[in-house]
Tab-separated table of C-alpha atoms in Angstrom:
chain	number	residue	atom	x	y	z
A	1	MET	CA	-9.633	-38.095	-41.655
A	2	LYS	CA	-7.373	-35.673	-40.895
A	3	PHE	CA	-8.455	-33.345	-38.136
A	4	LYS	CA	-7.381	-29.235	-38.551
A	5	ARG	CA	-9.381	-28.865	-35.570
A	6	VAL	CA	-10.433	-30.246	-32.245
A	7	PHE	CA	-13.413	-29.108	-30.232
A	8	LEU	CA	-13.210	-29.997	-26.543
A	9	ILE	CA	-16.603	-29.573	-24.385
A	10	VAL	CA	-17.062	-30.802	-21.481
A	11	LEU	CA	-19.162	-30.444	-19.467
A	12	ASP	CA	-18.903	-29.824	-15.384
A	13	SER	CA	-22.087	-32.566	-13.702
A	14	LEU	CA	-24.295	-32.544	-16.583
A	15	GLY	CA	-23.652	-36.777	-17.661
A	16	ILE	CA	-24.773	-38.720	-19.963
A	17	GLY	CA	-25.346	-42.496	-18.379
A	18	ASN	CA	-23.003	-43.230	-14.864
A	19	ALA	CA	-19.709	-44.281	-15.055
A	20	LYS	CA	-18.593	-48.141	-13.988
A	21	ASP	CA	-17.668	-47.013	-10.190
A	22	ALA	CA	-20.446	-43.988	-9.428
A	23	ALA	CA	-22.193	-47.605	-6.360
A	24	ARG	CA	-18.262	-46.535	-4.948
A	25	PHE	CA	-19.989	-42.434	-4.729
A	26	GLY	CA	-23.613	-43.833	-4.220
A	27	ASP	CA	-24.364	-42.133	-8.154
A	28	SER	CA	-25.916	-45.665	-9.184
A	29	GLY	CA	-28.043	-44.867	-11.088
A	30	ALA	CA	-26.396	-40.904	-12.360
A	31	ASP	CA	-27.772	-40.149	-15.845
A	32	THR	CA	-28.544	-36.174	-15.386
A	33	TRP	CA	-29.152	-35.927	-18.958
A	34	GLY	CA	-31.262	-38.998	-19.463
A	35	HIS	CA	-33.902	-37.465	-16.427
A	36	ILE	CA	-33.921	-34.111	-18.109
A	37	ALA	CA	-35.706	-35.498	-21.122
A	38	GLU	CA	-37.270	-37.888	-19.594
A	39	LYS	CA	-38.915	-34.887	-17.463
A	40	MET	CA	-38.666	-32.943	-19.972
A	41	GLU	CA	-42.639	-32.697	-22.171
A	42	SER	CA	-40.761	-31.087	-25.019
A	43	PHE	CA	-37.163	-32.188	-25.157
A	44	HIS	CA	-35.294	-30.390	-27.743
A	45	ILE	CA	-31.661	-30.131	-27.988
A	46	PRO	CA	-31.101	-29.619	-31.681
A	47	ASN	CA	-26.748	-28.471	-31.966
A	48	LEU	CA	-26.538	-31.827	-29.695
A	49	GLN	CA	-28.463	-33.856	-32.247
A	50	LYS	CA	-26.115	-32.594	-34.935
A	51	LEU	CA	-23.426	-33.788	-33.743
A	52	GLY	CA	-24.999	-37.090	-32.516
A	53	ILE	CA	-25.959	-37.220	-29.181
A	54	GLY	CA	-28.547	-38.864	-29.814
A	55	ASN	CA	-26.831	-41.744	-31.866
A	56	PHE	CA	-24.349	-41.754	-28.291
A	57	LYS	CA	-27.408	-42.384	-26.120
A	58	LYS	CA	-30.883	-42.730	-26.734
A	59	LEU	CA	-32.835	-39.684	-24.739
A	60	LYS	CA	-36.565	-39.092	-25.363
A	61	GLY	CA	-37.253	-36.607	-27.725
A	62	VAL	CA	-34.054	-36.960	-29.442
A	63	ALA	CA	-33.953	-39.084	-31.848
A	64	PRO	CA	-30.626	-39.917	-34.189
A	65	VAL	CA	-29.264	-39.183	-36.839
A	66	GLU	CA	-27.264	-40.562	-39.529
A	67	ALA	CA	-24.895	-39.084	-40.432
A	68	PRO	CA	-23.856	-37.417	-37.149
A	69	GLU	CA	-21.431	-33.867	-37.378
A	70	GLY	CA	-19.066	-34.597	-34.472
A	71	LYS	CA	-18.395	-37.675	-32.289
A	72	PHE	CA	-19.539	-39.382	-28.340
A	73	PHE	CA	-16.964	-40.486	-26.026
A	74	ARG	CA	-17.380	-41.913	-22.660
A	75	LEU	CA	-14.947	-41.351	-20.294
A	76	ASN	CA	-12.825	-42.805	-17.235
A	77	GLU	CA	-11.185	-42.112	-14.687
A	78	ALA	CA	-7.826	-43.438	-12.784
A	79	SER	CA	-7.797	-42.550	-10.344
A	80	SER	CA	-10.091	-43.125	-7.380
A	81	GLY	CA	-11.661	-39.650	-7.570
A	82	LYS	CA	-14.938	-37.936	-7.826
A	83	ASP	CA	-14.285	-34.673	-7.773
A	84	THR	CA	-13.492	-31.985	-10.303
A	85	MET	CA	-10.045	-31.112	-9.792
A	86	THR	CA	-9.858	-35.151	-10.020
A	87	GLY	CA	-11.460	-35.877	-13.606
A	88	HIS	CA	-9.401	-32.544	-15.674
A	89	TRP	CA	-5.546	-33.143	-13.999
A	90	GLU	CA	-5.952	-36.642	-15.252
């Protein structure tokens, strides 16, 4: 598939699941989206749902879609750091 345009959305501090080295930084169990969904009585994120966030990770109140309009990826930093600048510079 050939793309004419790609939109990359980076939402700092709004993670979905934890990084593989999370325990090194005291962040085991980090999952901002998952924890918000668990605590909300009604959790609706229709635009992200259309893009396929429910296909990437099971979230309470967010069903997977048959034909997602976007892609979600899990990225891991190669450097040993947790700060925003290290991650963005990489």
